[in-house]
Amino acid sequence: MHESPRAARAAMMAAARMHIAILPGDGIGPEIMTVTVEALARLDRRFALGLAFEAREVGLAALARAGNTLPDAVIDACRKADGFILGPVGHHDYPPRAEGGRNPSGELRIALDLYANIRPSRSYEGLPHYGRTPMDLVIARENTEGFYADRNMHQGSGEFMPTPDLALSVRKISAQASRRIAQVAFRLAKRRRRKVTAVHKANVLKLGEGLFLREVRAVAAQHPEVAYDEQLVDSMAAMLVRDAARYDVLVTTNMYGDILSDEAAELSGSLGLAASINAGEAHCMAQAQHGSAPDIAGKDLANPASLALSAAMLLGWLGERHGRPAFAEAQAALEAAVARLIADPATRTRDLGGALGTRAFGAALLERLA
Ligand code: ATP
């Protein structure tokens, strides 16, 4: 039996759909997610992206309804989606795991092998930055091992207490994880200013950091067109303040990347601008760099730019993965619209010294995207 042309077209449209799971999270999460999804919906219409959104609860909302901050069904939904957006989660306030407290951020990174946390920080024209120089850099942070005791073991925890007065924290560094984050860093650098800096502490942690550097150097040797150097993490913290302009792509292990990226984001203007994606071979999660900001939650004070810019990065990842140039155009349009709002003191949020609330910033963003 032959399909009717209308049924064939409907089937084609359904196949071309890009499914995005939406996980609003805790604290300011729902507020900044609303702005982000509205912006994506506007881009969807303008660039015919074929986005289909599916909202799922995680965090305290899911705990209240399902008894668990990360129900297994949500992990499945993220696995099946083409990409997903996780709002900030306040996992310090969750109950113990046995009582339903699972850290959605950490567990999704492991469950879907999202090994590359890509965290750009750039200063904006017209917006004061706190470092001595402007910056435009990206931190490629290894995302699956290191010191993260809740996720760096196959079973059990990387932290334990042999006696009540002795705590041990085990750090895991593998050749495979070091190599693949290095490959991501060099791929990124080739599209940017062609420079990679490995950030390490091999003068103290000779084995773990030595192994990390061994792998990064091997990848560097395969990319002679990219300039490569190395910097100790302590001096890197100072150099971000003194002369961040000299860096392009930083590659580093999990905890150094976490700390340096918050520093870089704040120096660039505000943590409220700090976007990121967590990417693997098959999945990608957009996630703002900051936490759930309980101090300003529900007050219409949060800057949604961080999550909107993370969603823009997700669009870029999807476009590359599926060979859809319209997604790169949509990413560029969203980034340009946010940059224009930030450049104008009249359309800045409070964290940037402006007067706009979250909702008003969202409305201004939709206007710019029209
Ligand atoms: P959590 O417990 O979830 O980590 P936190 O408040 O300890 O939350 P962050 O959420 O990272 O840590 O916030 C650090 C500071 O930055 C807070 O004062 C917060 O209000 C501010 N902040 C974070 N995100 C934003 C944002 N999107 N807009 C404005 N201010 C923000």
Tab-separated table of C-alpha atoms and ligand atoms in Angstrom:
chain	number	residue	atom	x	y	z
A	1	MET	CA	0.000	0.000	0.000
A	2	HIS	CA	1.341	3.487	-0.906
A	3	GLU	CA	1.507	6.327	1.594
A	4	SER	CA	-0.415	9.477	0.712
A	5	PRO	CA	1.805	12.499	-0.066
A	6	ARG	CA	0.478	14.200	3.061
A	7	ALA	CA	1.361	11.190	5.274
A	8	ALA	CA	4.802	10.998	3.635
A	9	ARG	CA	5.394	14.704	4.331
A	10	ALA	CA	4.222	14.301	7.944
A	11	ALA	CA	6.576	11.319	8.393
A	12	MET	CA	9.464	13.333	6.909
A	13	MET	CA	8.744	16.290	9.203
A	14	ALA	CA	8.590	13.978	12.243
A	15	ALA	CA	11.939	12.409	11.298
A	16	ALA	CA	13.524	15.873	10.913
A	17	ARG	CA	12.292	16.946	14.354
A	18	MET	CA	14.955	17.752	16.898
A	19	HIS	CA	13.805	16.619	20.336
A	20	ILE	CA	14.997	18.775	23.225
A	21	ALA	CA	14.341	17.686	26.819
A	22	ILE	CA	13.856	20.587	29.231
A	23	LEU	CA	14.795	20.083	32.896
A	24	PRO	CA	14.131	23.362	34.766
A	25	GLY	CA	15.856	22.385	38.054
A	26	ASP	CA	15.868	24.289	41.365
A	27	GLY	CA	16.150	27.862	42.625
A	28	ILE	CA	16.356	30.308	39.719
A	29	GLY	CA	16.201	27.362	37.269
A	30	PRO	CA	12.510	27.617	36.288
A	31	GLU	CA	12.738	31.420	35.766
A	32	ILE	CA	15.771	31.352	33.506
A	33	MET	CA	14.529	28.225	31.709
A	34	THR	CA	11.293	29.967	30.732
A	35	VAL	CA	13.256	32.760	29.039
A	36	THR	CA	15.554	30.236	27.346
A	37	VAL	CA	12.752	28.079	25.949
A	38	GLU	CA	10.856	31.132	24.686
A	39	ALA	CA	14.003	32.285	22.878
A	40	LEU	CA	14.481	28.823	21.341
A	41	ALA	CA	10.842	28.720	20.242
A	42	ARG	CA	11.318	32.078	18.512
A	43	LEU	CA	14.466	30.814	16.765
A	44	ASP	CA	12.640	27.624	15.822
A	45	ARG	CA	10.066	29.643	13.900
A	46	ARG	CA	12.604	31.978	12.329
A	47	PHE	CA	15.071	29.306	11.179
A	48	ALA	CA	12.633	26.346	10.720
A	49	LEU	CA	14.694	24.195	13.074
A	50	GLY	CA	11.940	21.650	13.818
A	51	LEU	CA	12.492	21.761	17.593
A	52	ALA	CA	10.163	19.678	19.789
A	53	PHE	CA	10.343	20.390	23.532
A	54	GLU	CA	9.598	17.884	26.264
A	55	ALA	CA	9.606	19.201	29.854
A	56	ARG	CA	10.740	16.875	32.662
A	57	GLU	CA	11.038	17.479	36.396
A	58	VAL	CA	14.306	17.030	38.278
A	59	GLY	CA	15.475	18.330	41.653
A	60	LEU	CA	13.216	19.250	44.535
A	61	ALA	CA	10.092	19.306	42.308
A	62	ALA	CA	10.763	15.705	41.266
A	63	LEU	CA	11.552	14.728	44.857
A	64	ALA	CA	8.140	16.000	45.977
A	65	ARG	CA	6.275	14.287	43.151
A	66	ALA	CA	8.275	11.136	42.456
A	67	GLY	CA	10.358	10.684	45.623
A	68	ASN	CA	13.590	11.141	43.679
A	69	THR	CA	15.535	14.188	42.446
A	70	LEU	CA	16.537	12.333	39.253
A	71	PRO	CA	13.956	9.700	38.279
A	72	ASP	CA	15.291	6.982	35.927
A	73	ALA	CA	12.593	7.956	33.416
A	74	VAL	CA	14.242	11.377	33.106
A	75	ILE	CA	17.632	9.826	32.328
A	76	ASP	CA	15.901	7.721	29.643
A	77	ALA	CA	14.176	10.800	28.214
A	78	CYS	CA	17.536	12.605	28.006
A	79	ARG	CA	19.139	9.574	26.373
A	80	LYS	CA	16.411	9.460	23.731
A	81	ALA	CA	16.371	13.223	23.097
A	82	ASP	CA	18.693	14.854	20.550
A	83	GLY	CA	19.856	17.217	23.269
A	84	PHE	CA	18.733	18.540	26.614
A	85	ILE	CA	18.932	21.596	28.831
A	86	LEU	CA	19.469	21.249	32.561
A	87	GLY	CA	18.647	24.244	34.746
A	88	PRO	CA	20.775	24.825	37.854
A	89	VAL	CA	20.278	22.305	40.658
A	90	GLY	CA	20.720	22.923	44.397
A	91	HIS	CA	21.965	19.461	45.231
A	92	HIS	CA	23.540	20.540	48.541
A	93	ASP	CA	19.943	20.687	49.849
A	94	TYR	CA	18.980	17.205	48.692
A	95	PRO	CA	18.492	14.342	51.158
A	96	PRO	CA	20.951	11.406	51.108
A	97	ARG	CA	20.871	9.198	48.014
A	98	ALA	CA	19.023	6.442	49.877
A	99	GLU	CA	16.215	8.919	50.493
A	100	GLY	CA	15.952	10.018	46.862
A	101	GLY	CA	18.683	12.650	46.641
A	102	ARG	CA	20.632	12.173	43.382
A	103	ASN	CA	22.707	14.966	41.874
A	104	PRO	CA	21.186	15.378	38.370
A	105	SER	CA	24.206	17.234	37.049
A	106	GLY	CA	26.829	14.673	38.099
A	107	GLU	CA	24.713	11.611	37.382
A	108	LEU	CA	23.659	12.715	33.896
A	109	ARG	CA	27.286	13.460	33.022
A	110	ILE	CA	28.247	9.913	33.952
A	111	ALA	CA	25.131	8.082	32.677
A	112	LEU	CA	25.436	9.651	29.200
A	113	ASP	CA	29.247	9.895	29.171
A	114	LEU	CA	29.277	13.668	28.755
A	115	TYR	CA	33.025	13.829	29.114
A	116	ALA	CA	33.745	17.313	27.780
A	117	ASN	CA	32.576	20.332	29.729
A	118	ILE	CA	33.092	23.295	27.407
A	119	ARG	CA	33.060	26.606	29.266
A	120	PRO	CA	33.664	29.797	27.289
A	121	SER	CA	34.321	33.139	28.984
A	122	ARG	CA	34.446	36.371	27.031
A	123	SER	CA	34.248	40.013	27.904
A	124	TYR	CA	31.652	42.123	26.088
A	125	GLU	CA	32.023	45.410	24.275
A	126	GLY	CA	30.898	48.174	26.615
A	127	LEU	CA	30.563	45.970	29.717
A	128	PRO	CA	33.159	46.440	32.473
A	129	HIS	CA	35.305	43.369	33.085
A	130	TYR	CA	37.179	42.709	36.311
A	131	GLY	CA	40.370	41.257	34.914
A	132	ARG	CA	43.074	43.682	33.718
A	133	THR	CA	42.588	42.697	30.075
A	134	PRO	CA	39.563	41.720	27.977
A	135	MET	CA	39.243	37.970	27.442
A	136	ASP	CA	37.905	35.497	24.929
A	137	LEU	CA	38.834	32.005	26.034
A	138	VAL	CA	37.332	28.544	26.380
A	139	ILE	CA	38.022	26.053	29.148
A	140	ALA	CA	37.823	22.392	28.106
A	141	ARG	CA	37.280	20.649	31.425
A	142	GLU	CA	37.428	16.872	31.827
A	143	ASN	CA	34.046	15.939	33.212
A	144	THR	CA	33.963	12.325	34.362
A	145	GLU	CA	36.759	11.689	36.870
A	146	GLY	CA	39.302	13.660	38.919
A	147	PHE	CA	38.410	14.417	42.521
A	148	TYR	CA	34.623	14.034	42.088
A	149	ALA	CA	34.063	11.330	44.690
A	150	ASP	CA	30.376	10.847	43.867
A	151	ARG	CA	31.151	9.786	40.308
A	152	ASN	CA	34.780	8.728	39.892
A	153	MET	CA	34.283	5.132	41.072
A	154	HIS	CA	32.453	2.278	39.354
A	155	GLN	CA	31.065	1.311	42.764
A	156	GLY	CA	31.356	3.026	46.093
A	157	SER	CA	32.669	6.511	46.728
A	158	GLY	CA	36.046	8.092	46.084
A	159	GLU	CA	35.971	9.443	49.646
A	160	PHE	CA	36.044	7.435	52.812
A	161	MET	CA	36.902	7.726	56.512
A	162	PRO	CA	38.951	4.871	57.986
A	163	THR	CA	38.576	6.500	61.414
A	164	PRO	CA	36.364	9.355	62.670
A	165	ASP	CA	39.388	11.675	62.455
A	166	LEU	CA	40.814	10.705	59.082
A	167	ALA	CA	39.257	11.393	55.673
A	168	LEU	CA	40.768	10.191	52.399
A	169	SER	CA	39.765	11.492	48.959
A	170	VAL	CA	40.880	9.485	45.951
A	171	ARG	CA	41.471	11.264	42.655
A	172	LYS	CA	41.201	9.349	39.413
A	173	ILE	CA	43.100	10.319	36.248
A	174	SER	CA	43.013	7.987	33.250
A	175	ALA	CA	44.895	8.110	29.957
A	176	GLN	CA	41.680	7.645	27.974
A	177	ALA	CA	39.786	10.521	29.627
A	178	SER	CA	42.837	12.810	29.394
A	179	ARG	CA	43.306	11.983	25.717
A	180	ARG	CA	39.715	12.591	24.708
A	181	ILE	CA	39.437	15.970	26.473
A	182	ALA	CA	42.728	16.970	24.818
A	183	GLN	CA	41.296	16.010	21.426
A	184	VAL	CA	38.267	18.196	22.097
A	185	ALA	CA	40.539	21.106	23.108
A	186	PHE	CA	42.625	20.910	19.922
A	187	ARG	CA	39.512	20.614	17.731
A	188	LEU	CA	38.166	23.757	19.419
A	189	ALA	CA	41.449	25.625	19.021
A	190	LYS	CA	41.531	24.910	15.288
A	191	ARG	CA	38.301	26.867	14.911
A	192	ARG	CA	39.606	29.696	17.092
A	193	ARG	CA	43.010	31.326	17.556
A	194	ARG	CA	44.957	28.031	17.416
A	195	LYS	CA	46.451	27.949	20.868
A	196	VAL	CA	46.039	25.371	23.662
A	197	THR	CA	47.343	25.730	27.221
A	198	ALA	CA	47.322	22.668	29.473
A	199	VAL	CA	46.713	23.625	33.110
A	200	HIS	CA	48.185	21.248	35.665
A	201	LYS	CA	50.032	20.752	38.960
A	202	ALA	CA	52.585	18.179	37.838
A	203	ASN	CA	55.240	19.641	40.132
A	204	VAL	CA	53.331	18.143	43.091
A	205	LEU	CA	51.027	15.442	41.725
A	206	LYS	CA	53.723	13.872	39.603
A	207	LEU	CA	51.883	10.691	38.636
A	208	GLY	CA	48.300	11.828	38.032
A	209	GLU	CA	49.184	15.159	36.468
A	210	GLY	CA	52.141	13.553	34.703
A	211	LEU	CA	49.783	11.085	33.038
A	212	PHE	CA	47.391	13.877	32.071
A	213	LEU	CA	50.231	15.889	30.499
A	214	ARG	CA	51.629	12.830	28.716
A	215	GLU	CA	48.322	12.379	26.913
A	216	VAL	CA	47.819	16.070	26.132
A	217	ARG	CA	51.354	16.302	24.712
A	218	ALA	CA	50.705	13.276	22.484
A	219	VAL	CA	47.594	14.963	21.067
A	220	ALA	CA	49.527	18.255	20.704
A	221	ALA	CA	52.139	16.436	18.595
A	222	GLN	CA	49.357	15.463	16.165
A	223	HIS	CA	48.385	19.131	15.765
A	224	PRO	CA	51.557	21.059	14.895
A	225	GLU	CA	49.437	23.899	13.484
A	226	VAL	CA	48.169	24.647	17.015
A	227	ALA	CA	50.539	26.420	19.440
A	228	TYR	CA	50.835	24.524	22.715
A	229	ASP	CA	52.096	25.451	26.166
A	230	GLU	CA	51.592	24.471	29.791
A	231	GLN	CA	50.868	26.426	32.955
A	232	LEU	CA	50.695	25.528	36.644
A	233	VAL	CA	47.161	25.891	37.995
A	234	ASP	CA	48.150	28.307	40.781
A	235	SER	CA	49.861	30.712	38.401
A	236	MET	CA	46.947	30.277	35.977
A	237	ALA	CA	44.603	31.649	38.666
A	238	ALA	CA	46.776	34.771	38.841
A	239	MET	CA	47.259	35.069	35.073
A	240	LEU	CA	43.501	35.092	34.475
A	241	VAL	CA	43.391	38.307	36.494
A	242	ARG	CA	46.582	39.791	35.055
A	243	ASP	CA	46.481	38.899	31.357
A	244	ALA	CA	43.615	36.629	30.305
A	245	ALA	CA	43.852	38.044	26.768
A	246	ARG	CA	46.833	35.812	26.017
A	247	TYR	CA	44.809	32.561	26.322
A	248	ASP	CA	42.646	30.835	23.753
A	249	VAL	CA	41.762	27.265	24.836
A	250	LEU	CA	42.653	25.908	28.282
A	251	VAL	CA	42.514	22.151	28.814
A	252	THR	CA	42.475	20.782	32.317
A	253	THR	CA	41.231	18.188	34.763
A	254	ASN	CA	37.824	18.240	36.408
A	255	MET	CA	38.248	20.281	39.595
A	256	TYR	CA	40.754	22.824	38.258
A	257	GLY	CA	38.385	23.412	35.345
A	258	ASP	CA	35.453	23.913	37.689
A	259	ILE	CA	37.272	26.504	39.788
A	260	LEU	CA	39.058	28.369	36.997
A	261	SER	CA	35.896	28.640	34.909
A	262	ASP	CA	33.986	30.382	37.709
A	263	GLU	CA	36.921	32.734	38.152
A	264	ALA	CA	37.113	33.438	34.414
A	265	ALA	CA	33.344	33.974	34.145
A	266	GLU	CA	33.257	36.459	37.013
A	267	LEU	CA	36.329	38.288	35.668
A	268	SER	CA	34.647	38.555	32.277
A	269	GLY	CA	31.715	40.473	33.786
A	270	SER	CA	29.416	38.141	35.737
A	271	LEU	CA	28.745	34.525	36.588
A	272	GLY	CA	25.310	35.273	35.157
A	273	LEU	CA	26.871	35.262	31.660
A	274	ALA	CA	28.621	31.929	32.025
A	275	ALA	CA	27.422	29.342	29.506
A	276	SER	CA	28.504	25.746	29.019
A	277	ILE	CA	27.750	22.449	27.369
A	278	ASN	CA	28.574	18.959	28.567
A	279	ALA	CA	29.174	16.881	25.467
A	280	GLY	CA	30.019	13.292	24.607
A	281	GLU	CA	30.000	11.391	21.312
A	282	ALA	CA	26.218	10.973	21.209
A	283	HIS	CA	24.661	13.341	23.742
A	284	CYS	CA	24.861	16.966	24.749
A	285	MET	CA	23.549	18.808	27.796
A	286	ALA	CA	23.365	22.597	27.944
A	287	GLN	CA	23.884	23.905	31.476
A	288	ALA	CA	24.698	27.316	32.943
A	289	GLN	CA	27.997	27.336	34.853
A	290	HIS	CA	26.500	28.753	38.040
A	291	GLY	CA	24.390	27.107	40.737
A	292	SER	CA	20.737	27.535	41.679
A	293	ALA	CA	21.334	30.934	43.394
A	294	PRO	CA	18.790	30.379	46.204
A	295	ASP	CA	19.500	33.919	47.475
A	296	ILE	CA	17.715	35.446	44.465
A	297	ALA	CA	15.326	32.614	43.473
A	298	GLY	CA	11.748	33.643	42.710
A	299	LYS	CA	12.624	37.364	42.844
A	300	ASP	CA	12.847	38.042	39.107
A	301	LEU	CA	16.502	39.045	39.609
A	302	ALA	CA	18.395	36.272	37.827
A	303	ASN	CA	20.244	36.871	34.603
A	304	PRO	CA	18.995	34.279	32.104
A	305	ALA	CA	21.857	34.983	29.655
A	306	SER	CA	23.944	32.101	31.039
A	307	LEU	CA	21.325	29.472	30.235
A	308	ALA	CA	20.243	31.096	26.953
A	309	LEU	CA	23.891	31.161	25.795
A	310	SER	CA	24.275	27.520	26.882
A	311	ALA	CA	21.253	26.652	24.738
A	312	ALA	CA	22.934	28.538	21.859
A	313	MET	CA	25.982	26.279	22.275
A	314	LEU	CA	23.678	23.240	22.182
A	315	LEU	CA	22.231	24.500	18.882
A	316	GLY	CA	25.776	24.709	17.519
A	317	TRP	CA	26.541	21.152	18.661
A	318	LEU	CA	23.308	19.830	17.080
A	319	GLY	CA	23.994	21.655	13.820
A	320	GLU	CA	27.451	20.130	13.565
A	321	ARG	CA	26.329	16.640	14.519
A	322	HIS	CA	23.403	16.569	12.104
A	323	GLY	CA	24.892	18.698	9.328
A	324	ARG	CA	22.198	21.387	9.676
A	325	PRO	CA	23.692	24.847	8.944
A	326	ALA	CA	20.450	26.564	10.069
A	327	PHE	CA	21.357	25.593	13.631
A	328	ALA	CA	24.671	27.464	13.436
A	329	GLU	CA	22.773	30.488	12.110
A	330	ALA	CA	20.324	30.253	15.014
A	331	GLN	CA	23.236	29.991	17.469
A	332	ALA	CA	24.867	33.088	16.002
A	333	ALA	CA	21.552	35.002	16.085
A	334	LEU	CA	20.969	34.158	19.759
A	335	GLU	CA	24.543	35.031	20.770
A	336	ALA	CA	24.398	38.319	18.849
A	337	ALA	CA	21.034	39.249	20.403
A	338	VAL	CA	22.350	38.611	23.934
A	339	ALA	CA	25.544	40.562	23.171
A	340	ARG	CA	23.506	43.552	21.957
A	341	LEU	CA	21.390	43.523	25.125
A	342	ILE	CA	24.491	43.324	27.317
A	343	ALA	CA	26.210	46.135	25.421
A	344	ASP	CA	23.369	48.545	26.236
A	345	PRO	CA	23.227	49.633	29.927
A	346	ALA	CA	19.430	50.061	29.535
A	347	THR	CA	18.946	46.344	28.846
A	348	ARG	CA	21.209	44.851	31.504
A	349	THR	CA	20.118	42.755	34.478
A	350	ARG	CA	21.001	43.640	38.080
A	351	ASP	CA	24.130	41.474	38.277
A	352	LEU	CA	25.521	43.643	35.461
A	353	GLY	CA	24.516	46.884	37.173
A	354	GLY	CA	21.312	47.269	35.118
A	355	ALA	CA	17.667	47.495	36.126
A	356	LEU	CA	15.970	44.743	34.116
A	357	GLY	CA	14.417	41.757	35.839
A	358	THR	CA	14.553	38.247	34.396
A	359	ARG	CA	11.199	38.562	32.625
A	360	ALA	CA	11.914	42.008	31.158
A	361	PHE	CA	15.282	40.786	29.850
A	362	GLY	CA	13.447	37.825	28.302
A	363	ALA	CA	10.958	40.153	26.589
A	364	ALA	CA	13.789	42.339	25.252
A	365	LEU	CA	15.565	39.223	23.974
A	366	LEU	CA	12.456	38.066	22.109
A	367	GLU	CA	12.173	41.501	20.507
A	368	ARG	CA	15.804	41.332	19.307
A	369	LEU	CA	15.215	37.841	17.915
A	370	ALA	CA	12.089	38.770	15.987
B	1	ATP	P1	24.203	26.512	44.747
B	1	ATP	O1	23.964	26.169	46.173
B	1	ATP	O2	23.144	25.963	43.854
B	1	ATP	O3	25.612	26.220	44.249
B	1	ATP	P2	25.078	29.217	45.245
B	1	ATP	O4	24.300	30.492	45.485
B	1	ATP	O5	25.951	28.701	46.312
B	1	ATP	O6	24.048	28.116	44.703
B	1	ATP	P3	25.675	30.125	42.668
B	1	ATP	O7	24.269	29.809	42.306
B	1	ATP	O8	26.713	29.727	41.689
B	1	ATP	O9	26.054	29.465	44.025
B	1	ATP	O10	25.702	31.692	42.945
B	1	ATP	C1	26.830	32.419	43.401
B	1	ATP	C2	26.435	33.902	43.429
B	1	ATP	O11	26.208	34.357	42.083
B	1	ATP	C3	25.112	34.151	44.185
B	1	ATP	O12	25.192	35.370	44.894
B	1	ATP	C4	24.083	34.249	43.098
B	1	ATP	O13	22.987	35.057	43.427
B	1	ATP	C5	24.873	34.837	41.923
B	1	ATP	N1	24.334	34.319	40.655
B	1	ATP	C6	24.452	33.061	40.187
B	1	ATP	N2	23.818	32.918	39.036
B	1	ATP	C7	23.262	34.116	38.745
B	1	ATP	C8	22.459	34.594	37.652
B	1	ATP	N3	22.089	33.810	36.628
B	1	ATP	N4	22.073	35.886	37.693
B	1	ATP	C9	22.420	36.690	38.685
B	1	ATP	N5	23.177	36.301	39.741
B	1	ATP	C10	23.603	35.026	39.773
